[in-house]
Amino acid sequence: MPPSLFAEQLLNGLQFGLMLFLLAAGLTLVFGIMDMINLAHGSLYMIGAYLTATFVGLLGNFWLAVLLAVLGTALVGMLLELTVLRQLYRRDHLSQVLATFALILIINEGVRMIWGSQPLLLSAPEGLSGPVELLPGFSYSAYRLTLIGVGLLVALLLFWLVNRTRVGMWLRAGASNREMAQVMGVPIRPLFTLLFGVGAGLCAIAGAFLGPILAVQIGMGESILILAFVVIVIGGIGSIKGALVGSLLVGMVDTAGRAFLPLLLSQVAPPEVASNLGPALASILIYLLMAAVLFFRPQGLFPVRT
Amino acid sequence: MKKLPWLLALLLIGGSLGLAQPRTVRIGFVSTLSGGGAALGIDVRDGFNLALRLQNNQLGGLPAEVLIADDQQNPDVARQAVDRMLKRDRVDFLTGIIFSNVLLAVGEAIFEEKVFYISPNAGPSEYAGEQCNPYFVNVAWQNDNLHEAMGQYVQTRRFENVFLLAPNYPAGRDALTGFKRFFKGRVVAEVYHRLGQLDFSAEIAQIRAARPKAVYAFEPGAMGVNFIKQYAEAGLMREIPLFLPGFSADADVIRAVGRPMVGIYNSSQWALELNNPVNQRFVEEFRRAYGRTPTLYAAQGYDAALLLDAAIRAVGGDLSKKDELRRAMLAGFNSTRGFVRFSPNGYPIQNYYLRQVVQQPNGEIVNRLVGTIFTNHRDAYVEKCRLR
């Protein structure tokens, strides 16, 4: 196996993992602190991508469009929290799952009514649509490198926010013991609203940057949401560090599985079979990873509550 | 009692009027109108509707009624739509399906009802050979054909080896089979991926590692747009030439991808500048009606309506004459590609052209007709079909 293939897959895994992290971070905080299962988290990712595509069309500037889309999605997230989700905190998980699943359907239809059922086109900014030569003879997409950069930057910011600021302290307190935090005077209600805004904004960043690689289309949030849930189960619910490690693990395993398993299988089976079996085994691999983590550490790798 | 004769007379007049009134022909149009394959279905639909409108919503002299349904590229959804149209709406013809896996899921049900299916796109090899059916006519091509043409062209360029890529579904497997039928060099790797996949990072890494002399990829719809963009972003466009079938290099993909497409060779049964009156009218009217350049899909939809028109006219509007209808369809019609006739298995015998994406002096990026690869080319399965 040539080293360049290995290096490229490593970068691909890193890129995918960091984008997963943006989704998983918001999800894990909401789940960990509010004990709230929000299936509609992926819908915010979709809204972020649609807003980006719309603003790029209106303004012609990718970066400005991303900024506006992040702010817009954060606003949508906070509105959702204030109007609908707030009613669900006291309910059991089943009600939350049902209600937020209904939200997925409503938001999908809403997006279809506003933007139509055809996917939107979103292109990478002009300057990044080429390759970058990392080593002599080995080039990699400039846009995917940017994604890695953005993902790392946001991760650092988030760690700073959670570990070094007062809001972060409240968040950590809320995650490890909600009742106690409430008793100690943490302003839970506005904190929740703010948290939803931040989570939605993170989704929008992922949606905006993955838009040019994937497609801006209805239902784009659902498949990736499942992976985000796997990530937070592996990482430990409520933990940002867990979300990061889990995302990178899932990203690497998924990418490596998709690339190397068909390759290995094609040595022993015809290409159609290998390419059927490869991705199937790769996705099983992720769930095997999850099962193994749950077996040895039922609370995940970095549990918050003790 | 005196009124009775009058009533009878009125009934008779009414009855004869009813007979004189031409019946409507009902067309069920099931196609992919949402999701990643939507651009294809929408172009076929728009082409079909345009042809109908240009002849005052008539087919072969009969008023035509078109029932449209979106299959969402999902065989189950298509199955429900087709059942409804066959059982409840009693359609006379069905058409519109884009994806071969969708068509294969509903074909049997349609043929069982002895309803003609006019395929404007999907042309699975399954229906070309032993499972060929008298109620199936494909107005576009057999799935292998465009890829056979590209295999032939890449062969003439004498590339010693090639990397093949396609989605894992019937048309994807047909595509690479077709390519290999005419390309005699070595196949470095034959990679299939999930249908509808949009991130090609893993495949692109494999291509880079395999260092082939050329790449051939069949990627319809959004898959093509994403693959070509990512291929260019990874810097492979300059290192390893990419060859495509016309599906992934037509006006819709060029609109979406832009400059990286320039220079790419592709194969098609249709081209914008084909010099015949049907095509010239089609291109002009399509641009006027929809404000965009038509694709081969649009031409296929347009042709499906023209084929129906010619066949219904040939039987004088009597849709019960199924054998005569079939003979009339196979005998051929004046299409956007000139006169096209069909093999006994219902697949066309036609020319396949080489096109190249070029940038014009005014900056516009278009497909230019370069030459002819095959003349009066048939599909490879027709000998296995027992229909004559």
XYZ file of C-alpha atoms in Angstrom:
694
model
C 0.000 0.000 0.000
C 1.606 3.288 -1.110
C 2.292 5.785 1.727
C 0.595 8.604 -0.199
C -2.701 6.687 -0.118
C -2.334 6.252 3.608
C -1.500 9.928 4.161
C -4.390 11.071 2.012
C -6.856 8.855 3.845
C -5.519 10.155 7.147
C -6.266 13.712 6.019
C -9.686 12.653 4.712
C -10.471 11.023 8.040
C -9.317 14.096 9.943
C -11.443 16.361 7.763
C -14.555 14.224 8.113
C -13.968 13.730 11.843
C -13.648 17.457 12.532
C -16.869 18.199 10.649
C -18.594 15.477 12.659
C -17.256 17.124 15.790
C -19.040 20.387 14.964
C -22.318 18.472 14.908
C -21.551 16.267 17.894
C -20.415 19.126 20.132
C -23.796 20.866 20.171
C -25.639 17.575 20.391
C -23.634 16.315 23.335
C -24.017 19.527 25.354
C -27.767 19.627 24.840
C -28.084 15.931 25.608
C -25.677 16.062 28.552
C -26.844 19.245 30.236
C -30.548 19.327 29.512
C -30.981 15.576 29.248
C -32.807 16.350 26.031
C -32.687 14.173 22.923
C -32.905 16.489 19.948
C -33.304 14.531 16.716
C -33.852 17.783 14.843
C -30.202 18.722 15.403
C -29.468 17.564 11.837
C -32.164 19.871 10.523
C -30.205 22.850 11.834
C -27.225 21.560 9.866
C -29.449 21.506 6.760
C -30.749 25.015 7.456
C -27.159 26.237 7.808
C -26.239 24.785 4.416
C -29.335 26.224 2.709
C -28.762 29.659 4.221
C -25.123 29.590 3.081
C -26.104 28.658 -0.472
C -28.726 31.409 -0.484
C -26.375 34.081 0.849
C -23.629 33.053 -1.581
C -26.152 33.517 -4.376
C -27.175 36.938 -3.047
C -23.792 38.324 -2.029
C -21.281 36.350 -4.069
C -18.903 36.136 -1.106
C -18.476 32.719 0.503
C -17.009 33.854 3.831
C -19.561 36.570 4.418
C -22.284 34.086 3.508
C -20.967 31.589 6.063
C -20.939 34.269 8.761
C -24.517 35.302 8.026
C -25.672 31.694 7.802
C -24.108 30.868 11.171
C -25.810 33.863 12.799
C -29.100 33.061 11.053
C -29.049 29.408 12.081
C -28.146 30.330 15.656
C -31.200 32.569 15.669
C -33.384 29.763 14.313
C -31.974 27.442 16.985
C -32.761 29.869 19.780
C -36.248 30.486 18.436
C -36.846 26.733 18.336
C -35.713 26.453 21.922
C -37.916 29.316 23.110
C -41.046 28.117 21.305
C -41.016 24.333 21.071
C -38.147 22.543 22.762
C -38.537 24.385 26.071
C -41.872 22.553 26.499
C -40.120 19.215 26.263
C -37.507 19.359 29.030
C -39.866 17.949 31.635
C -41.112 15.179 29.377
C -39.567 11.730 29.090
C -37.158 10.766 26.330
C -39.811 9.069 24.231
C -41.878 12.257 23.985
C -38.749 14.187 23.102
C -37.858 11.716 20.361
C -41.371 11.849 18.931
C -41.645 15.617 19.060
C -38.233 16.300 17.556
C -38.818 13.660 14.882
C -41.958 15.583 13.961
C -39.789 18.692 13.805
C -37.543 16.951 11.243
C -40.548 16.311 9.003
C -41.901 19.831 9.446
C -38.543 21.468 8.727
C -37.943 19.227 5.683
C -41.303 20.217 4.215
C -40.698 23.855 5.122
C -37.360 23.821 3.301
C -39.027 22.138 0.326
C -41.664 24.883 0.243
C -39.099 27.680 0.406
C -36.267 26.332 -1.761
C -37.911 23.633 -3.871
C -37.089 19.929 -3.975
C -34.013 20.169 -6.208
C -30.599 20.307 -4.510
C -28.950 23.741 -4.426
C -25.561 24.343 -5.935
C -22.839 25.571 -3.643
C -19.241 25.847 -4.806
C -16.043 26.210 -2.854
C -14.617 29.756 -2.956
C -12.634 30.408 -6.133
C -9.202 30.540 -4.460
C -9.632 27.191 -2.726
C -10.955 25.132 -5.630
C -7.498 23.884 -6.580
C -4.942 21.512 -5.055
C -2.090 22.370 -2.681
C 1.220 20.557 -2.963
C 1.974 19.343 0.559
C 5.038 17.293 -0.332
C 6.762 17.002 -3.692
C 4.411 14.855 -5.781
C 1.675 14.799 -3.174
C -1.063 17.374 -3.465
C -4.334 17.622 -1.547
C -7.465 19.655 -2.051
C -6.989 23.187 -0.675
C -10.629 23.270 0.309
C -10.432 20.117 2.410
C -7.305 21.503 4.094
C -9.278 24.631 4.921
C -11.976 22.438 6.441
C -9.388 20.831 8.689
C -8.155 24.280 9.702
C -11.632 25.593 10.417
C -12.543 22.469 12.379
C -9.423 22.730 14.555
C -9.959 26.445 15.127
C -13.568 25.981 16.197
C -12.592 23.076 18.441
C -9.971 25.269 20.179
C -12.456 28.108 20.605
C -14.975 25.733 22.065
C -12.467 24.291 24.519
C -11.559 27.782 25.596
C -15.243 28.648 25.989
C -16.040 25.571 28.046
C -12.898 25.396 30.179
C -11.890 29.034 30.673
C -15.038 31.132 30.830
C -17.817 31.582 33.352
C -20.427 30.342 30.879
C -18.278 27.301 30.350
C -18.100 26.704 34.056
C -21.905 26.813 34.250
C -22.079 24.411 31.347
C -19.714 21.962 33.011
C -21.597 22.300 36.255
C -24.888 21.677 34.472
C -23.474 18.652 32.707
C -22.136 16.965 35.819
C -25.087 17.703 38.111
C -28.048 19.632 36.836
C -30.018 19.925 40.082
C -27.015 21.045 42.064
C -26.113 23.627 39.465
C -29.639 24.967 39.536
C -29.578 25.189 43.303
C -26.239 27.011 43.170
C -27.848 29.737 41.078
C -26.733 28.922 37.555
C -29.150 30.833 35.272
C -30.385 27.693 33.590
C -33.107 29.078 31.315
C -31.154 31.741 29.422
C -28.159 29.394 29.435
C -30.200 26.755 27.612
C -31.351 29.233 25.010
C -27.800 30.435 24.477
C -26.536 26.870 24.294
C -29.059 26.075 21.593
C -27.895 29.079 19.651
C -24.260 27.972 19.911
C -25.135 24.386 18.951
C -27.118 25.586 15.951
C -24.253 27.859 14.932
C -21.816 24.930 15.058
C -24.219 22.911 12.882
C -24.338 25.772 10.443
C -20.542 25.855 10.204
C -20.515 22.150 9.373
C -23.373 22.558 6.883
C -21.774 25.558 5.215
C -18.397 23.927 4.763
C -19.661 20.480 3.803
C -22.159 21.995 1.339
C -19.649 22.346 -1.516
C -18.340 18.786 -0.961
C -21.690 17.056 -0.526
C -24.936 18.519 -1.774
C -27.296 21.036 -0.248
C -30.452 18.964 -0.292
C -33.460 18.016 1.773
C -32.770 15.317 4.337
C -29.014 15.908 4.264
C -28.943 16.101 8.066
C -30.433 12.713 8.797
C -27.647 10.373 7.707
C -24.941 12.418 9.371
C -26.972 12.788 12.580
C -26.810 9.051 13.199
C -23.020 9.243 13.082
C -23.112 12.219 15.450
C -25.101 10.145 17.948
C -22.610 7.311 17.629
C -19.870 9.847 18.346
C -21.402 11.097 21.580
C -22.152 7.595 22.787
C -18.521 6.653 22.205
C -17.151 9.873 23.667
C -19.417 10.053 26.694
C -22.548 12.145 26.831
C -21.991 15.784 27.739
C -18.241 15.820 27.234
C -16.654 18.074 24.634
C -13.374 16.194 24.837
C -15.279 12.948 24.345
C -17.025 14.427 21.315
C -13.701 15.391 19.758
C -12.033 12.020 20.354
C -15.179 10.162 19.297
C -15.512 12.240 16.113
C -11.936 11.647 15.096
C -12.252 7.920 15.816
C -15.473 7.588 13.816
C -14.139 9.783 11.011
C -10.952 7.737 10.686
C -12.649 4.354 10.930
C -15.346 5.323 8.436
C -12.908 6.751 5.884
C -10.410 3.931 6.259
C -13.172 1.352 5.982
C -14.606 2.905 2.850
C -11.209 3.109 1.200
C -9.319 0.031 2.306
C -11.953 -2.657 2.818
C -13.106 -2.736 -0.842
C -9.451 -2.699 -1.823
C -8.664 -5.699 0.385
C -11.842 -7.532 -0.592
C -11.223 -7.007 -4.289
C -8.188 -9.284 -3.917
C -10.524 -12.181 -3.181
C -13.901 -11.216 -4.711
C -15.221 -9.598 -7.930
C -15.336 -5.771 -7.839
C -19.159 -5.507 -7.577
C -19.204 -7.772 -4.543
C -16.195 -6.084 -2.956
C -17.708 -2.649 -3.347
C -21.002 -3.853 -1.897
C -19.422 -5.567 1.050
C -16.700 -2.993 1.756
C -18.892 -0.028 2.758
C -21.289 -2.356 4.571
C -18.456 -3.781 6.642
C -17.080 -0.267 7.197
C -20.354 0.923 8.684
C -20.547 -2.214 10.793
C -17.044 -1.399 11.973
C -18.269 1.876 13.464
C -21.022 0.127 15.371
C -18.584 -2.556 16.492
C -16.375 0.225 17.803
C -19.361 1.676 19.630
C -20.326 -1.699 21.062
C -16.781 -2.350 22.261
C -16.568 1.042 23.960
C -19.962 0.499 25.601
C -18.907 -2.957 26.770
C -15.747 -1.782 28.480
C -16.859 1.731 29.417
C -20.664 1.969 29.491
C -20.458 5.714 30.168
C -18.297 6.341 27.099
C -14.612 7.198 26.933
C -14.819 10.509 28.826
C -17.899 10.387 31.038
C -18.986 13.662 32.633
C -21.224 12.406 35.388
C -19.804 10.128 38.011
C -95.449 7.477 -24.980
C -94.967 9.869 -27.869
C -91.761 11.069 -26.297
C -90.046 7.682 -26.586
C -88.928 7.941 -30.235
C -87.528 11.372 -29.533
C -85.617 10.098 -26.566
C -84.262 7.243 -28.625
C -83.256 9.626 -31.367
C -81.504 11.876 -28.877
C -79.695 8.918 -27.362
C -78.564 7.786 -30.786
C -77.291 11.224 -31.708
C -75.573 11.520 -28.371
C -74.059 8.087 -28.786
C -72.750 8.769 -32.242
C -71.368 12.075 -31.057
C -69.638 10.221 -28.294
C -68.124 7.840 -30.799
C -67.057 10.622 -33.110
C -65.331 12.413 -30.298
C -61.717 11.176 -30.265
C -60.715 9.423 -27.069
C -57.889 10.810 -24.986
C -54.569 9.017 -24.720
C -53.366 8.824 -21.135
C -49.652 8.849 -20.420
C -48.278 7.946 -17.005
C -45.043 9.833 -16.430
C -43.095 8.510 -13.429
C -39.723 10.146 -12.994
C -37.112 11.305 -10.498
C -38.094 14.880 -9.719
C -36.496 15.411 -6.310
C -33.132 14.655 -4.727
C -29.752 14.095 -6.354
C -31.145 12.748 -9.634
C -33.771 15.467 -10.011
C -32.000 17.410 -12.747
C -32.296 14.359 -15.025
C -35.992 13.766 -14.456
C -36.819 17.449 -14.752
C -35.025 17.690 -18.103
C -36.808 14.601 -19.450
C -40.142 15.959 -18.223
C -39.539 19.413 -19.692
C -38.527 17.927 -23.047
C -41.598 15.684 -23.076
C -43.946 18.528 -22.150
C -42.394 20.808 -24.741
C -43.033 18.326 -27.549
C -46.636 17.937 -26.390
C -47.199 21.661 -26.230
C -45.760 22.220 -29.691
C -48.409 19.879 -31.087
C -51.319 21.346 -29.095
C -51.289 18.641 -26.440
C -52.041 15.946 -28.951
C -50.292 12.674 -29.693
C -50.972 11.177 -33.089
C -54.141 13.263 -33.362
C -55.556 12.197 -29.978
C -55.834 14.661 -27.118
C -53.206 13.678 -24.593
C -53.375 13.728 -20.827
C -50.156 13.331 -18.830
C -50.162 12.153 -15.209
C -46.880 13.042 -13.524
C -45.465 11.390 -10.396
C -42.140 11.764 -8.563
C -40.454 8.424 -7.760
C -37.814 10.117 -5.526
C -35.292 7.683 -7.060
C -36.872 5.057 -4.836
C -38.082 1.763 -6.349
C -40.831 1.376 -3.722
C -42.264 4.815 -4.349
C -42.158 4.159 -8.109
C -43.932 0.854 -7.606
C -46.839 2.578 -5.841
C -47.114 5.304 -8.483
C -47.037 2.768 -11.333
C -49.651 0.546 -9.656
C -51.930 3.505 -9.178
C -51.561 4.573 -12.782
C -52.127 1.069 -14.142
C -55.056 0.076 -11.939
C -56.863 3.287 -11.133
C -55.996 5.722 -13.917
C -55.842 3.051 -16.653
C -53.029 4.764 -18.541
C -52.318 3.723 -22.147
C -48.562 4.264 -21.962
C -45.979 4.700 -19.239
C -42.713 6.599 -19.527
C -40.280 8.789 -17.599
C -38.128 6.534 -15.397
C -34.507 7.653 -15.075
C -32.755 5.000 -13.006
C -32.383 1.381 -14.095
C -32.875 -0.046 -10.613
C -36.206 1.781 -10.421
C -37.277 0.556 -13.854
C -36.313 -3.047 -13.087
C -38.523 -2.879 -9.993
C -41.663 -1.889 -11.927
C -41.090 -3.298 -15.440
C -42.756 -6.676 -14.913
C -45.903 -5.102 -13.468
C -46.241 -2.838 -16.487
C -45.627 -5.568 -19.077
C -48.113 -7.878 -17.358
C -50.860 -5.323 -17.939
C -49.835 -5.220 -21.620
C -49.094 -1.517 -21.362
C -46.226 -0.120 -23.424
C -43.327 1.335 -21.509
C -41.432 3.962 -23.552
C -38.122 4.460 -21.778
C -36.695 7.965 -22.152
C -33.555 7.011 -20.229
C -33.048 3.779 -18.280
C -31.882 1.032 -20.661
C -30.895 -1.985 -18.548
C -29.145 -4.898 -20.267
C -31.661 -7.185 -18.523
C -34.414 -6.032 -20.917
C -32.155 -6.153 -23.967
C -31.338 -9.856 -23.974
C -33.216 -12.937 -22.790
C -35.757 -10.938 -20.763
C -36.633 -8.658 -23.686
C -40.298 -7.732 -23.860
C -42.642 -6.660 -26.686
C -44.027 -3.883 -24.472
C -40.659 -2.227 -23.951
C -39.211 0.408 -26.254
C -36.203 2.518 -25.302
C -36.027 5.776 -27.207
C -32.595 6.735 -25.829
C -29.978 3.943 -25.780
C -29.080 0.667 -24.148
C -27.123 1.321 -20.922
C -23.848 0.015 -22.392
C -23.889 2.150 -25.532
C -22.429 5.522 -24.553
C -19.726 3.728 -22.584
C -18.934 1.436 -25.505
C -18.370 4.558 -27.580
C -16.038 6.040 -24.978
C -14.223 2.702 -24.639
C -13.668 2.762 -28.376
C -12.392 6.357 -28.268
C -10.026 5.780 -25.319
C -8.789 2.684 -27.172
C -7.932 4.769 -30.244
C -5.950 7.128 -27.998
C -3.815 4.092 -27.024
C -3.816 4.597 -23.254
C -2.093 1.532 -21.867
C -4.300 1.346 -18.782
C -7.358 2.936 -17.237
C -9.107 3.280 -13.855
C -12.880 2.659 -13.939
C -15.436 4.126 -11.536
C -19.223 3.758 -11.347
C -22.051 3.549 -8.804
C -23.061 0.043 -7.795
C -26.428 -0.475 -9.519
C -27.531 -2.090 -12.814
C -26.658 0.862 -15.056
C -23.291 1.278 -13.332
C -22.359 -2.335 -14.005
C -23.675 -2.070 -17.597
C -21.556 1.063 -18.045
C -18.232 -0.525 -17.171
C -19.124 -3.714 -19.081
C -19.782 -1.538 -22.128
C -16.529 0.350 -21.747
C -14.484 -2.829 -21.393
C -16.125 -4.338 -24.474
C -14.204 -1.888 -26.673
C -11.241 -0.832 -24.553
C -8.529 -3.450 -24.986
C -5.881 -2.083 -22.595
C -5.408 -3.023 -18.954
C -7.963 -2.100 -16.308
C -5.989 -1.008 -13.239
C -9.032 -1.075 -10.989
C -12.775 -1.273 -11.348
C -14.318 0.519 -8.390
C -18.014 0.617 -7.608
C -19.451 2.862 -4.908
C -22.853 3.356 -3.289
C -25.496 4.894 -5.575
C -26.056 8.502 -4.519
C -22.679 8.879 -2.801
C -21.488 12.483 -2.788
C -18.080 12.505 -1.138
C -15.456 10.882 -3.347
C -12.395 11.442 -1.157
C -11.795 7.701 -0.722
C -12.104 6.965 -4.454
C -9.896 9.913 -5.403
C -7.204 8.702 -3.003
C -7.387 5.286 -4.653
C -7.044 6.818 -8.113
C -4.021 8.825 -7.022
C -2.389 5.760 -5.524
C -3.103 3.551 -8.563
C -1.468 6.057 -10.963
C -3.501 5.070 -14.044
C -2.895 6.646 -17.465
C -6.573 7.623 -17.739
C -9.787 7.569 -15.709
C -13.232 6.700 -16.977
C -16.160 7.457 -14.675
C -19.905 6.991 -15.071
C -21.543 9.348 -12.563
C -25.062 10.515 -13.400
C -26.692 13.526 -11.748
C -25.359 15.137 -8.581
C -22.779 12.350 -8.239
C -21.135 13.569 -11.464
C -21.119 17.208 -10.394
C -19.477 16.326 -7.089
C -17.003 13.826 -8.523
C -15.721 16.170 -11.227
C -15.443 19.101 -8.799
C -13.539 16.995 -6.290
C -11.344 15.446 -8.994
C -10.316 18.955 -10.032
C -9.905 20.162 -6.431
C -7.554 17.262 -5.747
C -5.395 18.385 -8.646
C -5.894 15.204 -10.655
C -7.364 16.906 -13.740
C -3.873 17.954 -14.888
C -2.183 14.677 -14.008
C -4.612 12.015 -15.222
C -7.025 12.720 -18.086
C -10.669 12.087 -17.209
C -13.081 10.660 -19.778
C -16.830 10.730 -19.295
C -20.026 9.593 -20.945
C -22.273 12.432 -22.133
C -24.370 12.068 -18.982
C -21.689 13.649 -16.824
C -20.623 16.314 -19.286
C -23.821 17.868 -20.573
C -25.161 21.394 -20.114
C -26.479 20.713 -16.591
C -23.133 19.461 -15.261
C -21.177 22.157 -17.113
C -23.422 24.780 -15.514
C -22.673 23.383 -12.082
C -18.951 22.675 -12.379
C -17.762 25.289 -14.866
C -14.168 25.818 -15.916
C -12.616 22.537 -14.676
C -14.709 20.770 -17.322
C -12.924 22.411 -20.251
C -11.119 19.899 -22.441
C -13.064 16.823 -21.324
C -14.084 14.371 -24.033
C -17.451 12.640 -23.786
C -19.780 10.499 -25.854
C -23.431 11.045 -26.712
C -26.134 9.895 -29.078
C -27.273 13.512 -29.297
C -25.530 16.857 -29.667
C -26.716 20.438 -29.608
C -25.507 21.138 -33.128
C -26.853 18.014 -34.869
C -27.981 19.355 -38.190
C -31.588 18.316 -38.788
C -34.833 20.283 -38.695
C -36.309 18.363 -35.715
C -33.270 19.103 -33.583
C -33.000 22.723 -34.616
C -36.621 23.338 -33.688
C -36.190 21.427 -30.416
C -33.107 23.402 -29.315
C -34.634 26.747 -30.238
C -37.999 26.074 -28.613
C -36.453 24.536 -25.500
C -34.258 27.590 -24.942
C -37.232 29.858 -25.468
C -39.532 27.902 -23.154
C -37.150 27.213 -20.262
C -34.335 29.721 -20.713
C -31.562 27.132 -20.534
C -29.552 24.944 -22.894
C -31.135 21.516 -23.348
C -29.278 18.354 -22.348
C -29.342 14.900 -23.872
C -31.976 14.046 -21.241
C -34.235 16.828 -22.535
C -33.757 15.531 -26.085
C -34.703 12.030 -24.896
C -37.915 13.277 -23.284
C -38.767 15.217 -26.412
C -38.088 12.148 -28.548
C -40.286 9.939 -26.352
C -43.240 12.191 -27.172
C -42.349 12.238 -30.883
C -42.145 8.423 -30.958
C -45.572 8.117 -29.337
C -46.966 10.682 -31.755
C -45.665 8.839 -34.808
C -46.831 5.414 -33.597
C -50.337 6.519 -32.595
C -50.705 8.285 -35.917
C -49.629 5.115 -37.736
C -52.463 3.066 -36.187
C -54.987 5.840 -36.795
C -55.471 6.434 -33.094
C -56.703 2.897 -32.409
C -54.739 2.049 -29.289
C -56.180 -1.478 -29.098
C -54.022 -2.575 -32.039
C -51.055 -3.437 -29.854
C -49.097 -5.429 -32.434
C -49.421 -2.712 -35.019
C -48.420 -0.092 -32.460
C -45.292 -2.042 -31.658
C -44.404 -2.514 -35.324
C -44.956 1.197 -35.935
C -42.677 2.138 -33.049
C -39.875 -0.214 -34.084
C -40.067 1.001 -37.688
C -38.635 4.273 -36.492
C -39.415 7.977 -36.306
C -37.897 11.366 -37.020
C -36.060 12.192 -33.817
C -33.767 14.983 -32.708
C -30.995 12.642 -33.898
C -32.448 12.197 -37.367
C -34.389 9.083 -38.355
C -33.988 6.381 -35.697
C -35.208 2.806 -35.985
C -35.095 -0.005 -33.446
C -33.825 -3.541 -33.004
C -36.431 -6.255 -32.228
C -35.609 -5.884 -28.522
C -36.833 -2.296 -28.596
C -33.449 -0.602 -28.395
C -32.372 2.011 -30.963
C -29.918 1.571 -33.816
C -28.133 4.899 -34.060
C -24.929 6.915 -34.245
C -22.764 7.770 -31.258
C -20.798 10.993 -31.301
C -17.647 12.320 -29.664
C -18.001 15.698 -27.997
C -15.519 17.945 -26.211
C -16.191 20.620 -23.618
C -14.678 23.876 -24.866
C -14.613 27.495 -23.791
C -15.813 29.849 -26.492
C -14.167 33.238 -27.118
C -17.056 34.938 -25.283
C -16.278 32.861 -22.187
C -19.245 30.521 -22.471
C -18.441 26.859 -21.804
C -20.184 24.460 -24.183
C -20.009 20.982 -25.616
C -18.691 20.866 -29.167
C -19.402 18.041 -31.566
C -16.028 16.600 -32.599
C -16.840 13.511 -34.627
C -18.696 10.236 -34.955
C -17.507 7.161 -33.060
C -20.106 4.580 -34.141
C -22.477 4.634 -37.088
C -25.773 2.698 -36.901
C -24.574 0.976 -33.758
C -26.671 -1.788 -32.152
C -26.601 -3.074 -28.600
C -24.627 -6.202 -27.772
C -27.563 -8.209 -26.411
C -30.028 -8.178 -29.303
C -29.026 -11.664 -30.522
C -30.139 -13.143 -27.199
C -33.625 -11.659 -27.559
C -36.148 -14.060 -29.057
C -38.509 -11.356 -30.311
C -38.450 -10.702 -34.012
